[in-house]
Each structure stands twice: as structure tokens, then as C-alpha cells.
Amino acid sequence: MDHEKARLLKIANEIAFYCYNLGADNMNINILNKEDYYEISLKCDIDNLPKNELEKLQQDLDVPRRHEVEEYLYELAGESQGFRELSLVGMMIDKVKIAYENRQFMITLYRNNEDQEGSTNKL
């Protein structure tokens, strides 16, 4: 498996672990490979998700992507079974969308495909 696919799976795993810790059930994860970017979307049901938890998640994930340290971040993500650092995931993605309504939590993560030469449709 190439490094890019392994990174996408690691990112999806981190978000799924986070949701399970919040009491998620009925979880669906989808990874799309678009021409210029990858899209990881997760939908699940979570009862009574506090608004401050959504704000903290947005803050943790809405950090600039760090290309220069991405290999180290990939290795660190998921290393500790008890502690997950979502800001590491944030440094490996380019954009995030979060929504929560009527028990349904939805998060979509976007990661530019850096392997596509001449790619102009960056997020």
C-alpha cells in the first residue's frame, strides 16, 4: 500500500476513534479519490453532542497543513491507545466541514492530492 493510501486510512481511523469515544453508533465512512483531492466523510449517530465539543473539534482540525512534518505526523497519529491528538489530523488535511443535527454527526475532511502534477483545483 502506498504512503498516501496509508495516510488516508490513518486519518479515517483517528476520526472514527474520536466518534466512538463520543458514543457513536451506525457509523459510515467513505473515502473518495477525486482527481485533485481526497475526500474522507464520516456519518454517525451521536446522542446529545455538546456544542462546545463541536467547537473544540473544529478548532483542533482547522489548523494549517504542515507538509514539511507530515511524515512524522503520520507516524505519531494513532500511536497512543488512550490519547488521540486531532490537531495532528488537522495538520494532514486541507479543509474540514462539520455538521450536527437531529443526532446525526457528519464530518468531511479534504486532502489535496499532491501527487497530481499540474493540479489547479486545490481546496
Short mmCIF file of C-alpha atoms in Angstrom, two decimals:
data_model
loop_
_atom_site.label_atom_id
_atom_site.label_comp_id
_atom_site.label_asym_id
_atom_site.label_seq_id
_atom_site.Cartn_x
_atom_site.Cartn_y
_atom_site.Cartn_z
CA MET A 1 0.00 0.00 0.00
CA ASP A 2 1.42 3.38 -0.89
CA HIS A 3 2.00 6.10 1.68
CA GLU A 4 -0.92 8.27 0.55
CA LYS A 5 -3.47 5.48 0.98
CA ALA A 6 -2.00 4.58 4.35
CA ARG A 7 -2.29 8.22 5.46
CA LEU A 8 -5.92 8.39 4.35
CA LEU A 9 -6.73 5.26 6.34
CA LYS A 10 -4.90 6.60 9.40
CA ILE A 11 -6.89 9.87 9.21
CA ALA A 12 -10.18 7.96 8.87
CA ASN A 13 -9.21 5.75 11.80
CA GLU A 14 -8.47 8.73 14.04
CA ILE A 15 -11.83 10.36 13.29
CA ALA A 16 -13.69 7.07 13.78
CA PHE A 17 -11.95 6.52 17.13
CA TYR A 18 -12.90 10.05 18.20
CA CYS A 19 -16.56 9.44 17.30
CA TYR A 20 -16.68 6.08 19.10
CA ASN A 21 -15.38 7.80 22.22
CA LEU A 22 -18.34 10.17 21.98
CA GLY A 23 -20.76 7.23 21.89
CA ALA A 24 -21.32 6.98 18.15
CA ASP A 25 -23.27 4.20 16.54
CA ASN A 26 -24.43 3.45 13.00
CA MET A 27 -21.15 4.78 11.57
CA ASN A 28 -20.40 5.04 7.86
CA ILE A 29 -17.03 6.09 6.44
CA ASN A 30 -16.42 6.90 2.80
CA ILE A 31 -13.12 7.76 1.11
CA LEU A 32 -13.35 9.27 -2.37
CA ASN A 33 -10.39 9.71 -4.68
CA LYS A 34 -11.10 12.78 -6.79
CA GLU A 35 -8.70 13.99 -9.47
CA ASP A 36 -7.19 16.79 -7.37
CA TYR A 37 -8.07 15.80 -3.82
CA TYR A 38 -9.25 13.08 -1.48
CA GLU A 39 -12.47 13.33 0.50
CA ILE A 40 -12.98 11.41 3.73
CA SER A 41 -16.53 11.60 5.02
CA LEU A 42 -17.94 10.10 8.17
CA LYS A 43 -21.59 9.98 9.24
CA CYS A 44 -22.82 8.55 12.51
CA ASP A 45 -25.45 8.93 15.18
CA ILE A 46 -24.45 10.53 18.48
CA ASP A 47 -26.89 11.43 21.23
CA ASN A 48 -26.63 14.87 22.84
CA LEU A 49 -23.34 16.02 21.34
CA PRO A 50 -22.43 19.21 23.25
CA LYS A 51 -21.93 22.35 21.17
CA ASN A 52 -18.61 23.04 22.88
CA GLU A 53 -17.37 19.62 21.68
CA LEU A 54 -18.13 20.63 18.09
CA GLU A 55 -16.33 23.93 18.57
CA LYS A 56 -13.29 22.19 20.05
CA LEU A 57 -13.23 19.67 17.19
CA GLN A 58 -13.42 22.48 14.61
CA GLN A 59 -10.58 24.29 16.37
CA ASP A 60 -8.43 21.14 16.57
CA LEU A 61 -8.88 20.29 12.89
CA ASP A 62 -8.81 23.80 11.45
CA VAL A 63 -5.03 24.21 11.53
CA PRO A 64 -2.70 24.79 8.58
CA ARG A 65 -1.47 21.70 6.78
CA ARG A 66 2.18 21.02 7.58
CA HIS A 67 3.76 19.35 4.55
CA GLU A 68 7.28 19.59 5.96
CA VAL A 69 6.48 17.45 9.01
CA GLU A 70 3.77 15.24 7.53
CA GLU A 71 5.80 12.02 7.61
CA TYR A 72 6.40 12.48 11.34
CA LEU A 73 2.75 13.35 11.95
CA TYR A 74 1.67 10.22 10.12
CA GLU A 75 3.86 8.12 12.38
CA LEU A 76 2.57 9.84 15.53
CA ALA A 77 -1.14 9.65 14.71
CA GLY A 78 -2.65 6.66 16.44
CA GLU A 79 0.42 5.69 18.44
CA SER A 80 -1.21 6.07 21.83
CA GLN A 81 -4.25 3.93 22.53
CA GLY A 82 -5.61 6.25 25.21
CA PHE A 83 -4.89 9.68 23.76
CA ARG A 84 -5.67 10.96 20.30
CA GLU A 85 -4.38 14.28 19.08
CA LEU A 86 -6.80 15.62 16.49
CA SER A 87 -4.58 18.59 15.71
CA LEU A 88 -2.18 16.07 14.11
CA VAL A 89 -5.01 15.07 11.78
CA GLY A 90 -5.66 18.76 11.16
CA MET A 91 -2.06 19.19 10.04
CA MET A 92 -2.55 16.41 7.47
CA ILE A 93 -5.70 17.82 5.84
CA ASP A 94 -6.51 20.96 3.88
CA LYS A 95 -10.16 21.58 4.77
CA VAL A 96 -12.88 20.32 7.12
CA LYS A 97 -16.69 20.59 7.25
CA ILE A 98 -18.60 19.60 10.39
CA ALA A 99 -22.37 19.37 10.94
CA TYR A 100 -24.60 18.00 13.72
CA GLU A 101 -28.38 17.89 13.55
CA ASN A 102 -31.02 15.53 14.96
CA ARG A 103 -28.46 13.07 16.37
CA GLN A 104 -26.63 12.85 13.03
CA PHE A 105 -22.99 13.90 13.11
CA MET A 106 -21.27 14.49 9.78
CA ILE A 107 -17.66 15.37 9.15
CA THR A 108 -15.92 15.71 5.81
CA LEU A 109 -12.16 16.06 5.55
CA TYR A 110 -10.41 17.15 2.36
CA ARG A 111 -6.79 16.49 1.48
CA ASN A 112 -5.20 17.85 -1.69
CA ASN A 113 -3.67 15.20 -3.91
CA GLU A 114 -0.06 16.35 -4.00
CA ASP A 115 0.89 13.62 -6.49
CA GLN A 116 -1.15 15.13 -9.33
CA GLU A 117 1.18 17.26 -11.43
CA GLY A 118 -0.32 20.46 -12.72
CA SER A 119 -3.30 20.20 -10.41
CA THR A 120 -5.06 23.58 -10.30
CA ASN A 121 -8.26 22.82 -8.42
CA LYS A 122 -6.81 22.95 -4.93
CA LEU A 123 -9.08 23.30 -1.94
#
